[in-house]
PDB file of C-alpha atoms in Angstrom:
ATOM      1  CA  MET A   1      -5.151 -19.589  15.788  1.00  0.00           C
ATOM      2  CA  PHE A   2      -3.210 -17.745  13.067  1.00  0.00           C
ATOM      3  CA  SER A   3      -0.249 -15.801  14.457  1.00  0.00           C
ATOM      4  CA  TRP A   4       1.664 -13.074  12.657  1.00  0.00           C
ATOM      5  CA  PRO A   5       5.409 -12.596  13.189  1.00  0.00           C
ATOM      6  CA  PRO A   6       6.114 -10.395  16.239  1.00  0.00           C
ATOM      7  CA  ASN A   7       8.397  -8.069  14.254  1.00  0.00           C
ATOM      8  CA  TYR A   8      10.239  -7.629  10.957  1.00  0.00           C
ATOM      9  CA  ASP A   9      13.503  -9.284  12.039  1.00  0.00           C
ATOM     10  CA  PHE A  10      13.181 -12.151   9.553  1.00  0.00           C
ATOM     11  CA  CYS A  11      11.823 -12.728   6.052  1.00  0.00           C
ATOM     12  CA  TYR A  12       8.553 -14.551   5.450  1.00  0.00           C
ATOM     13  CA  THR A  13       6.652 -15.659   2.381  1.00  0.00           C
ATOM     14  CA  LEU A  14       3.383 -17.412   1.599  1.00  0.00           C
ATOM     15  CA  SER A  15       2.908 -21.144   2.160  1.00  0.00           C
ATOM     16  CA  GLY A  16       0.636 -21.443  -0.876  1.00  0.00           C
ATOM     17  CA  VAL A  17      -0.872 -19.688  -3.870  1.00  0.00           C
ATOM     18  CA  ILE A  18      -3.585 -17.013  -3.712  1.00  0.00           C
ATOM     19  CA  THR A  19      -5.881 -15.964  -6.543  1.00  0.00           C
ATOM     20  CA  LYS A  20      -8.092 -12.882  -6.349  1.00  0.00           C
ATOM     21  CA  GLU A  21     -10.137 -11.034  -8.938  1.00  0.00           C
ATOM     22  CA  GLY A  22     -12.082  -7.822  -8.884  1.00  0.00           C
ATOM     23  CA  VAL A  23     -12.501  -4.401 -10.437  1.00  0.00           C
ATOM     24  CA  GLY A  24      -9.708  -1.871 -10.895  1.00  0.00           C
ATOM     25  CA  LEU A  25     -10.374   1.489  -9.229  1.00  0.00           C
ATOM     26  CA  HIS A  26      -9.465   3.678 -12.182  1.00  0.00           C
ATOM     27  CA  SER A  27      -9.946   1.409 -15.203  1.00  0.00           C
ATOM     28  CA  GLY A  28     -13.231  -0.070 -14.025  1.00  0.00           C
ATOM     29  CA  GLU A  29     -12.126  -3.307 -15.710  1.00  0.00           C
ATOM     30  CA  LYS A  30     -12.105  -6.758 -14.181  1.00  0.00           C
ATOM     31  CA  THR A  31      -8.602  -7.898 -13.295  1.00  0.00           C
ATOM     32  CA  ARG A  32      -7.174 -11.062 -11.796  1.00  0.00           C
ATOM     33  CA  VAL A  33      -4.076 -11.606  -9.670  1.00  0.00           C
ATOM     34  CA  LYS A  34      -2.231 -14.766  -8.642  1.00  0.00           C
ATOM     35  CA  ILE A  35       0.239 -14.404  -5.765  1.00  0.00           C
ATOM     36  CA  SER A  36       2.831 -17.118  -5.154  1.00  0.00           C
ATOM     37  CA  PRO A  37       5.972 -17.653  -3.089  1.00  0.00           C
ATOM     38  CA  PHE A  38       9.158 -16.914  -5.064  1.00  0.00           C
ATOM     39  CA  GLU A  39      12.777 -18.017  -4.719  1.00  0.00           C
ATOM     40  CA  LYS A  40      14.214 -14.490  -4.788  1.00  0.00           C
ATOM     41  CA  GLU A  41      13.902 -11.654  -2.295  1.00  0.00           C
ATOM     42  CA  GLY A  42      11.485  -8.874  -3.195  1.00  0.00           C
ATOM     43  CA  TYR A  43       8.244  -8.456  -5.124  1.00  0.00           C
ATOM     44  CA  TYR A  44       8.237  -9.762  -8.692  1.00  0.00           C
ATOM     45  CA  VAL A  45       5.543  -9.132 -11.309  1.00  0.00           C
ATOM     46  CA  SER A  46       4.617 -10.761 -14.602  1.00  0.00           C
ATOM     47  CA  PHE A  47       1.577 -10.562 -16.887  1.00  0.00           C
ATOM     48  CA  SER A  48      -0.431 -13.702 -17.633  1.00  0.00           C
ATOM     49  CA  ASP A  49       0.027 -13.344 -21.404  1.00  0.00           C
ATOM     50  CA  LYS A  50       3.846 -13.184 -21.020  1.00  0.00           C
ATOM     51  CA  PRO A  51       4.559 -15.309 -17.930  1.00  0.00           C
ATOM     52  CA  ASP A  52       8.293 -15.609 -18.610  1.00  0.00           C
ATOM     53  CA  ASP A  53       8.862 -11.826 -18.493  1.00  0.00           C
ATOM     54  CA  ILE A  54       9.300 -11.229 -14.775  1.00  0.00           C
ATOM     55  CA  PHE A  55      10.123  -7.813 -13.299  1.00  0.00           C
ATOM     56  CA  LYS A  56      11.376  -7.025  -9.811  1.00  0.00           C
ATOM     57  CA  LEU A  57       9.477  -4.022  -8.516  1.00  0.00           C
ATOM     58  CA  ASN A  58      11.567  -1.034  -7.500  1.00  0.00           C
ATOM     59  CA  GLN A  59      11.304   2.727  -7.257  1.00  0.00           C
ATOM     60  CA  ASN A  60      12.783   3.303 -10.738  1.00  0.00           C
ATOM     61  CA  LEU A  61       9.736   1.654 -12.338  1.00  0.00           C
ATOM     62  CA  ILE A  62       7.221   4.191 -11.039  1.00  0.00           C
ATOM     63  CA  GLY A  63       5.451   5.824 -13.946  1.00  0.00           C
ATOM     64  CA  SER A  64       2.650   7.768 -12.264  1.00  0.00           C
ATOM     65  CA  THR A  65       1.559   8.850  -8.791  1.00  0.00           C
ATOM     66  CA  MET A  66      -1.755  10.479  -9.687  1.00  0.00           C
ATOM     67  CA  LEU A  67      -4.298   9.160  -7.163  1.00  0.00           C
ATOM     68  CA  CYS A  68      -2.476   5.819  -7.119  1.00  0.00           C
ATOM     69  CA  THR A  69       0.963   4.344  -7.665  1.00  0.00           C
ATOM     70  CA  ALA A  70       1.601   2.860 -11.098  1.00  0.00           C
ATOM     71  CA  VAL A  71       4.690   1.103 -12.445  1.00  0.00           C
ATOM     72  CA  LYS A  72       5.824   0.810 -16.049  1.00  0.00           C
ATOM     73  CA  LEU A  73       6.965  -2.695 -16.995  1.00  0.00           C
ATOM     74  CA  ALA A  74       8.448  -3.019 -20.494  1.00  0.00           C
ATOM     75  CA  GLY A  75       6.107  -0.407 -21.917  1.00  0.00           C
ATOM     76  CA  ARG A  76       3.028  -1.629 -20.023  1.00  0.00           C
ATOM     77  CA  ASN A  77       1.517   0.162 -17.048  1.00  0.00           C
ATOM     78  CA  LEU A  78       0.318  -1.601 -13.932  1.00  0.00           C
ATOM     79  CA  TYR A  79      -1.861   0.633 -11.785  1.00  0.00           C
ATOM     80  CA  THR A  80      -2.876   0.810  -8.116  1.00  0.00           C
ATOM     81  CA  ILE A  81      -0.213  -1.478  -6.693  1.00  0.00           C
ATOM     82  CA  GLU A  82       0.009   0.202  -3.289  1.00  0.00           C
ATOM     83  CA  HIS A  83      -2.711  -1.653  -1.342  1.00  0.00           C
ATOM     84  CA  LEU A  84      -1.413  -5.105  -2.258  1.00  0.00           C
ATOM     85  CA  LEU A  85       2.194  -4.088  -1.573  1.00  0.00           C
ATOM     86  CA  ALA A  86       1.148  -2.584   1.767  1.00  0.00           C
ATOM     87  CA  SER A  87      -0.559  -5.828   2.756  1.00  0.00           C
ATOM     88  CA  LEU A  88       2.558  -7.831   1.885  1.00  0.00           C
ATOM     89  CA  ALA A  89       5.099  -5.512   3.477  1.00  0.00           C
ATOM     90  CA  GLY A  90       2.898  -4.727   6.469  1.00  0.00           C
ATOM     91  CA  CYS A  91       2.581  -8.439   7.225  1.00  0.00           C
ATOM     92  CA  GLY A  92       6.333  -8.961   6.808  1.00  0.00           C
ATOM     93  CA  LEU A  93       6.049 -10.942   3.569  1.00  0.00           C
ATOM     94  CA  SER A  94       8.625 -10.882   0.785  1.00  0.00           C
ATOM     95  CA  TYR A  95       9.928 -13.431  -1.758  1.00  0.00           C
ATOM     96  CA  ILE A  96       6.684 -12.950  -3.678  1.00  0.00           C
ATOM     97  CA  HIS A  97       5.637 -13.382  -7.328  1.00  0.00           C
ATOM     98  CA  ILE A  98       2.540 -11.512  -8.552  1.00  0.00           C
ATOM     99  CA  GLU A  99       1.012 -12.572 -11.877  1.00  0.00           C
ATOM    100  CA  VAL A 100      -1.536 -10.119 -13.271  1.00  0.00           C
ATOM    101  CA  ASP A 101      -4.268 -10.633 -15.848  1.00  0.00           C
ATOM    102  CA  GLY A 102      -5.186  -7.019 -16.574  1.00  0.00           C
ATOM    103  CA  LYS A 103      -3.620  -3.587 -16.117  1.00  0.00           C
ATOM    104  CA  GLU A 104      -4.582  -2.819 -12.533  1.00  0.00           C
ATOM    105  CA  ILE A 105      -4.524  -4.592  -9.180  1.00  0.00           C
ATOM    106  CA  PRO A 106      -8.080  -5.363  -7.966  1.00  0.00           C
ATOM    107  CA  LEU A 107      -9.337  -2.779  -5.487  1.00  0.00           C
ATOM    108  CA  LEU A 108     -11.406  -5.352  -3.550  1.00  0.00           C
ATOM    109  CA  ASP A 109     -13.049  -3.427  -0.662  1.00  0.00           C
ATOM    110  CA  GLY A 110     -10.655  -0.454  -0.903  1.00  0.00           C
ATOM    111  CA  SER A 111      -8.451  -1.558   1.988  1.00  0.00           C
ATOM    112  CA  ALA A 112      -5.795  -4.241   2.508  1.00  0.00           C
ATOM    113  CA  ILE A 113      -7.771  -6.527   4.795  1.00  0.00           C
ATOM    114  CA  GLN A 114      -9.054  -8.927   2.128  1.00  0.00           C
ATOM    115  CA  TRP A 115      -5.475  -9.557   1.004  1.00  0.00           C
ATOM    116  CA  VAL A 116      -4.507 -10.203   4.626  1.00  0.00           C
ATOM    117  CA  LYS A 117      -7.359 -12.692   5.071  1.00  0.00           C
ATOM    118  CA  ALA A 118      -6.201 -14.498   1.932  1.00  0.00           C
ATOM    119  CA  PHE A 119      -2.697 -14.744   3.424  1.00  0.00           C
ATOM    120  CA  GLU A 120      -4.224 -16.222   6.569  1.00  0.00           C
ATOM    121  CA  GLU A 121      -6.013 -18.883   4.531  1.00  0.00           C
ATOM    122  CA  VAL A 122      -2.846 -20.234   2.888  1.00  0.00           C
ATOM    123  CA  GLY A 123      -0.497 -19.471   5.785  1.00  0.00           C
ATOM    124  CA  ILE A 124       2.973 -17.999   5.870  1.00  0.00           C
ATOM    125  CA  LYS A 125       6.419 -19.490   6.365  1.00  0.00           C
ATOM    126  CA  ARG A 126       9.819 -18.151   7.310  1.00  0.00           C
ATOM    127  CA  VAL A 127      12.390 -17.897   4.537  1.00  0.00           C
ATOM    128  CA  PRO A 128      15.694 -19.503   5.627  1.00  0.00           C
ATOM    129  CA  LYS A 129      17.787 -16.445   4.852  1.00  0.00           C
ATOM    130  CA  PRO A 130      19.947 -14.384   7.248  1.00  0.00           C
ATOM    131  CA  LYS A 131      18.729 -11.108   5.721  1.00  0.00           C
ATOM    132  CA  ASN A 132      16.452  -8.849   7.766  1.00  0.00           C
ATOM    133  CA  PHE A 133      13.199  -7.710   6.180  1.00  0.00           C
ATOM    134  CA  ILE A 134      13.645  -4.006   6.963  1.00  0.00           C
ATOM    135  CA  ARG A 135      16.496  -1.708   5.965  1.00  0.00           C
ATOM    136  CA  GLU A 136      18.795   0.191   8.308  1.00  0.00           C
ATOM    137  CA  ILE A 137      18.870   3.991   8.048  1.00  0.00           C
ATOM    138  CA  ASN A 138      21.937   6.081   8.928  1.00  0.00           C
ATOM    139  CA  LYS A 139      20.852   9.637   8.140  1.00  0.00           C
ATOM    140  CA  SER A 140      17.879  11.953   8.438  1.00  0.00           C
ATOM    141  CA  MET A 141      15.978  13.189   5.389  1.00  0.00           C
ATOM    142  CA  ILE A 142      13.225  15.700   4.691  1.00  0.00           C
ATOM    143  CA  PHE A 143      11.247  16.449   1.531  1.00  0.00           C
ATOM    144  CA  ASN A 144       8.361  18.737   0.715  1.00  0.00           C
ATOM    145  CA  LYS A 145       5.911  19.422  -2.091  1.00  0.00           C
ATOM    146  CA  ASP A 146       4.112  22.732  -1.585  1.00  0.00           C
ATOM    147  CA  SER A 147       2.649  22.542   1.932  1.00  0.00           C
ATOM    148  CA  SER A 148       3.169  18.773   2.281  1.00  0.00           C
ATOM    149  CA  VAL A 149       6.183  17.424   4.165  1.00  0.00           C
ATOM    150  CA  ILE A 150       7.721  14.031   4.838  1.00  0.00           C
ATOM    151  CA  ALA A 151      10.722  13.500   7.122  1.00  0.00           C
ATOM    152  CA  LEU A 152      12.686  10.435   8.204  1.00  0.00           C
ATOM    153  CA  THR A 153      15.007   9.979  11.188  1.00  0.00           C
ATOM    154  CA  PRO A 154      16.978   6.824  12.101  1.00  0.00           C
ATOM    155  CA  SER A 155      15.412   4.836  14.932  1.00  0.00           C
ATOM    156  CA  ASN A 156      15.529   1.417  16.578  1.00  0.00           C
ATOM    157  CA  LYS A 157      12.009   0.670  15.328  1.00  0.00           C
ATOM    158  CA  ILE A 158       9.530   1.713  12.634  1.00  0.00           C
ATOM    159  CA  THR A 159       7.338   4.555  13.882  1.00  0.00           C
ATOM    160  CA  ILE A 160       4.963   6.454  11.612  1.00  0.00           C
ATOM    161  CA  ILE A 161       3.451   9.782  12.665  1.00  0.00           C
ATOM    162  CA  SER A 162       1.019  11.053  10.063  1.00  0.00           C
ATOM    163  CA  THR A 163      -1.274  14.083   9.931  1.00  0.00           C
ATOM    164  CA  ILE A 164      -3.890  15.188   7.410  1.00  0.00           C
ATOM    165  CA  ASN A 165      -5.820  18.437   7.253  1.00  0.00           C
ATOM    166  CA  PHE A 166      -8.925  18.701   5.059  1.00  0.00           C
ATOM    167  CA  SER A 167     -11.472  21.496   4.813  1.00  0.00           C
ATOM    168  CA  TYR A 168     -14.239  18.874   4.735  1.00  0.00           C
ATOM    169  CA  LYS A 169     -15.707  18.762   8.242  1.00  0.00           C
ATOM    170  CA  ALA A 170     -16.234  15.011   8.116  1.00  0.00           C
ATOM    171  CA  ILE A 171     -12.441  14.612   8.049  1.00  0.00           C
ATOM    172  CA  GLY A 172     -10.862  17.816   9.365  1.00  0.00           C
ATOM    173  CA  ASN A 173      -7.522  17.406  11.183  1.00  0.00           C
ATOM    174  CA  GLN A 174      -6.450  13.864  11.974  1.00  0.00           C
ATOM    175  CA  THR A 175      -3.175  12.540  13.413  1.00  0.00           C
ATOM    176  CA  TYR A 176      -2.244   8.925  13.984  1.00  0.00           C
ATOM    177  CA  VAL A 177       0.903   7.420  15.483  1.00  0.00           C
ATOM    178  CA  ILE A 178       1.858   3.777  15.120  1.00  0.00           C
ATOM    179  CA  ASP A 179       4.868   1.677  16.105  1.00  0.00           C
ATOM    180  CA  LEU A 180       4.666  -0.666  13.169  1.00  0.00           C
ATOM    181  CA  ASN A 181       4.798  -4.458  13.433  1.00  0.00           C
ATOM    182  CA  PRO A 182       2.832  -7.131  11.542  1.00  0.00           C
ATOM    183  CA  LYS A 183       0.142  -7.662  14.195  1.00  0.00           C
ATOM    184  CA  CYS A 184      -0.383  -3.924  14.638  1.00  0.00           C
ATOM    185  CA  PHE A 185      -0.599  -3.451  10.877  1.00  0.00           C
ATOM    186  CA  VAL A 186      -3.241  -6.159  10.502  1.00  0.00           C
ATOM    187  CA  GLU A 187      -5.392  -4.813  13.346  1.00  0.00           C
ATOM    188  CA  ASN A 188      -5.023  -1.052  12.937  1.00  0.00           C
ATOM    189  CA  ILE A 189      -4.063  -0.216   9.347  1.00  0.00           C
ATOM    190  CA  ALA A 190      -5.093  -3.007   6.957  1.00  0.00           C
ATOM    191  CA  PRO A 191      -8.889  -2.514   7.373  1.00  0.00           C
ATOM    192  CA  ALA A 192      -8.750   1.228   6.525  1.00  0.00           C
ATOM    193  CA  ARG A 193     -10.394   1.953   3.163  1.00  0.00           C
ATOM    194  CA  THR A 194      -9.536   4.469   0.481  1.00  0.00           C
ATOM    195  CA  PHE A 195     -11.642   7.613   0.463  1.00  0.00           C
ATOM    196  CA  GLY A 196     -12.780  10.275  -1.963  1.00  0.00           C
ATOM    197  CA  PHE A 197     -14.974  13.333  -2.254  1.00  0.00           C
ATOM    198  CA  LYS A 198     -18.412  13.608  -3.790  1.00  0.00           C
ATOM    199  CA  ASP A 199     -17.763  17.093  -5.193  1.00  0.00           C
ATOM    200  CA  GLN A 200     -14.699  15.842  -7.128  1.00  0.00           C
ATOM    201  CA  PHE A 201     -16.405  12.875  -8.748  1.00  0.00           C
ATOM    202  CA  GLN A 202     -17.349  14.626 -12.004  1.00  0.00           C
ATOM    203  CA  GLU A 203     -13.876  16.108 -12.511  1.00  0.00           C
ATOM    204  CA  LEU A 204     -12.124  12.784 -11.931  1.00  0.00           C
ATOM    205  CA  SER A 205     -14.565  10.973 -14.210  1.00  0.00           C
ATOM    206  CA  GLU A 206     -13.810  13.430 -17.017  1.00  0.00           C
ATOM    207  CA  LEU A 207     -10.097  12.627 -16.557  1.00  0.00           C
ATOM    208  CA  GLY A 208     -10.868   8.939 -17.099  1.00  0.00           C
ATOM    209  CA  LEU A 209     -10.262   8.047 -13.452  1.00  0.00           C
ATOM    210  CA  ILE A 210     -12.199   6.170 -10.722  1.00  0.00           C
ATOM    211  CA  LYS A 211     -14.303   4.247 -13.259  1.00  0.00           C
ATOM    212  CA  GLY A 212     -14.370   1.339 -10.822  1.00  0.00           C
ATOM    213  CA  GLY A 213     -15.046   3.364  -7.697  1.00  0.00           C
ATOM    214  CA  SER A 214     -18.238   2.608  -5.806  1.00  0.00           C
ATOM    215  CA  LEU A 215     -19.761   2.855  -2.361  1.00  0.00           C
ATOM    216  CA  GLU A 216     -18.650  -0.756  -1.827  1.00  0.00           C
ATOM    217  CA  ASN A 217     -14.939  -0.080  -2.284  1.00  0.00           C
ATOM    218  CA  ALA A 218     -14.379   3.504  -1.121  1.00  0.00           C
ATOM    219  CA  LEU A 219     -15.539   5.911   1.547  1.00  0.00           C
ATOM    220  CA  VAL A 220     -17.184   8.979   0.007  1.00  0.00           C
ATOM    221  CA  CYS A 221     -17.092  12.279   1.857  1.00  0.00           C
ATOM    222  CA  ASP A 222     -19.837  14.865   1.265  1.00  0.00           C
ATOM    223  CA  GLY A 223     -18.736  17.911   3.233  1.00  0.00           C
ATOM    224  CA  ASP A 224     -19.726  17.394   6.852  1.00  0.00           C
ATOM    225  CA  LYS A 225     -20.903  13.805   6.466  1.00  0.00           C
ATOM    226  CA  TRP A 226     -20.066  10.460   4.885  1.00  0.00           C
ATOM    227  CA  VAL A 227     -22.271   9.142   2.085  1.00  0.00           C
ATOM    228  CA  ASN A 228     -21.714   5.508   3.102  1.00  0.00           C
ATOM    229  CA  PRO A 229     -21.158   5.141   6.843  1.00  0.00           C
ATOM    230  CA  PRO A 230     -20.285   3.581   9.195  1.00  0.00           C
ATOM    231  CA  LEU A 231     -16.513   4.024   9.288  1.00  0.00           C
ATOM    232  CA  ARG A 232     -14.382   1.134  10.497  1.00  0.00           C
ATOM    233  CA  PHE A 233     -12.404   3.591  12.632  1.00  0.00           C
ATOM    234  CA  SER A 234     -13.342   7.138  13.625  1.00  0.00           C
ATOM    235  CA  ASN A 235     -10.101   8.241  11.941  1.00  0.00           C
ATOM    236  CA  GLU A 236     -10.158   5.804   9.021  1.00  0.00           C
ATOM    237  CA  PRO A 237      -8.826   8.346   6.464  1.00  0.00           C
ATOM    238  CA  ILE A 238      -5.511   8.970   8.237  1.00  0.00           C
ATOM    239  CA  ARG A 239      -5.037   5.234   8.759  1.00  0.00           C
ATOM    240  CA  HIS A 240      -5.515   4.700   5.033  1.00  0.00           C
ATOM    241  CA  LYS A 241      -2.908   7.361   4.310  1.00  0.00           C
ATOM    242  CA  ILE A 242      -0.468   5.290   6.384  1.00  0.00           C
ATOM    243  CA  LEU A 243      -1.496   2.181   4.439  1.00  0.00           C
ATOM    244  CA  ASP A 244      -0.606   3.978   1.196  1.00  0.00           C
ATOM    245  CA  LEU A 245       2.748   5.091   2.634  1.00  0.00           C
ATOM    246  CA  ILE A 246       3.642   1.520   3.611  1.00  0.00           C
ATOM    247  CA  GLY A 247       2.725   0.298   0.130  1.00  0.00           C
ATOM    248  CA  ASP A 248       4.818   2.957  -1.587  1.00  0.00           C
ATOM    249  CA  LEU A 249       7.853   2.332   0.635  1.00  0.00           C
ATOM    250  CA  ALA A 250       7.570  -1.422   0.023  1.00  0.00           C
ATOM    251  CA  LEU A 251       9.202  -0.758  -3.363  1.00  0.00           C
ATOM    252  CA  VAL A 252      12.492  -0.055  -1.571  1.00  0.00           C
ATOM    253  CA  GLY A 253      12.007  -1.803   1.772  1.00  0.00           C
ATOM    254  CA  LEU A 254      10.505  -0.539   5.016  1.00  0.00           C
ATOM    255  CA  PRO A 255      13.000   1.776   6.732  1.00  0.00           C
ATOM    256  CA  LYS A 256      13.955   1.315  10.385  1.00  0.00           C
ATOM    257  CA  ALA A 257      13.152   4.901  11.202  1.00  0.00           C
ATOM    258  CA  GLN A 258      10.723   7.428  12.567  1.00  0.00           C
ATOM    259  CA  ILE A 259       8.686   8.805   9.663  1.00  0.00           C
ATOM    260  CA  LEU A 260       6.727  12.032  10.037  1.00  0.00           C
ATOM    261  CA  VAL A 261       4.244  12.964   7.326  1.00  0.00           C
ATOM    262  CA  TYR A 262       2.080  16.048   6.981  1.00  0.00           C
ATOM    263  CA  LYS A 263      -0.543  15.928   4.200  1.00  0.00           C
ATOM    264  CA  GLY A 264       1.038  12.889   2.566  1.00  0.00           C
ATOM    265  CA  SER A 265       0.553  11.806  -1.050  1.00  0.00           C
ATOM    266  CA  HIS A 266       1.852   9.158  -3.423  1.00  0.00           C
ATOM    267  CA  SER A 267       4.159  11.692  -5.071  1.00  0.00           C
ATOM    268  CA  LEU A 268       5.590  12.734  -1.695  1.00  0.00           C
ATOM    269  CA  ASN A 269       6.052   9.093  -0.688  1.00  0.00           C
ATOM    270  CA  ALA A 270       7.890   8.548  -3.975  1.00  0.00           C
ATOM    271  CA  LEU A 271      10.358  11.318  -3.143  1.00  0.00           C
ATOM    272  CA  LEU A 272      11.289   9.567   0.082  1.00  0.00           C
ATOM    273  CA  ALA A 273      11.427   6.148  -1.543  1.00  0.00           C
ATOM    274  CA  SER A 274      13.758   7.491  -4.271  1.00  0.00           C
ATOM    275  CA  SER A 275      16.203   8.641  -1.613  1.00  0.00           C
ATOM    276  CA  LEU A 276      16.244   5.147  -0.085  1.00  0.00           C
ATOM    277  CA  LYS A 277      16.600   3.088  -3.257  1.00  0.00           C
ATOM    278  CA  ASN A 278      20.404   2.751  -3.190  1.00  0.00           C
TER     279      ASN A 278
END
């Protein structure tokens, strides 16, 4: 039986190569990704038409946080990186090379679970390095954007406490608390899908967004009900918000801290990540 690491005390990478293809959420275009183990620590990206130009992902490369996290690599944008990065970081995997054929990471089913299953198929292995996977934190931080807040406090483990508050009755107020480790991530966070709102579809379409969104890769909320039930968890939206947070923080390394988030967003996550990048 496949067994995930019990914690983030060591570094792991893949034992083989994974290839996945699918549609990008915002571009609507087919895109293909090859994920391989790499000799250096971190997450490295190249494009298939220029395989020798390899970039290490970090917070300074973020170019946009509108409904997804995008990075700018030598004048080219790569969109919707957060679900793949969450799957890697959540499972304790680093030393990774990602080769992309396209301009967006495939959305797959809108969660991280298909990436996780692909990792299970090829297996993982420990990297013989003394470096811990997570980063130590020695001070508290707090940031806000309008009514949204994110705060971080040093701790002896990674704890995420996240709350959302939507006027849509199908979602309403949701809070979820998780002491993060690889097994807990795989079981409780990775399956949670991205979600959107039926009454915003036209506006987002006119902005050139969500061209690849469908009822197969996103939950759609229509006021007091879901257009495409059933949910995988009764509180699937808040779990997906935590998935996004993990993916955004993967750019700088998961902090050994208690993280409290109220009405989180990619832009708010980026504020916290920027403070941790040094």
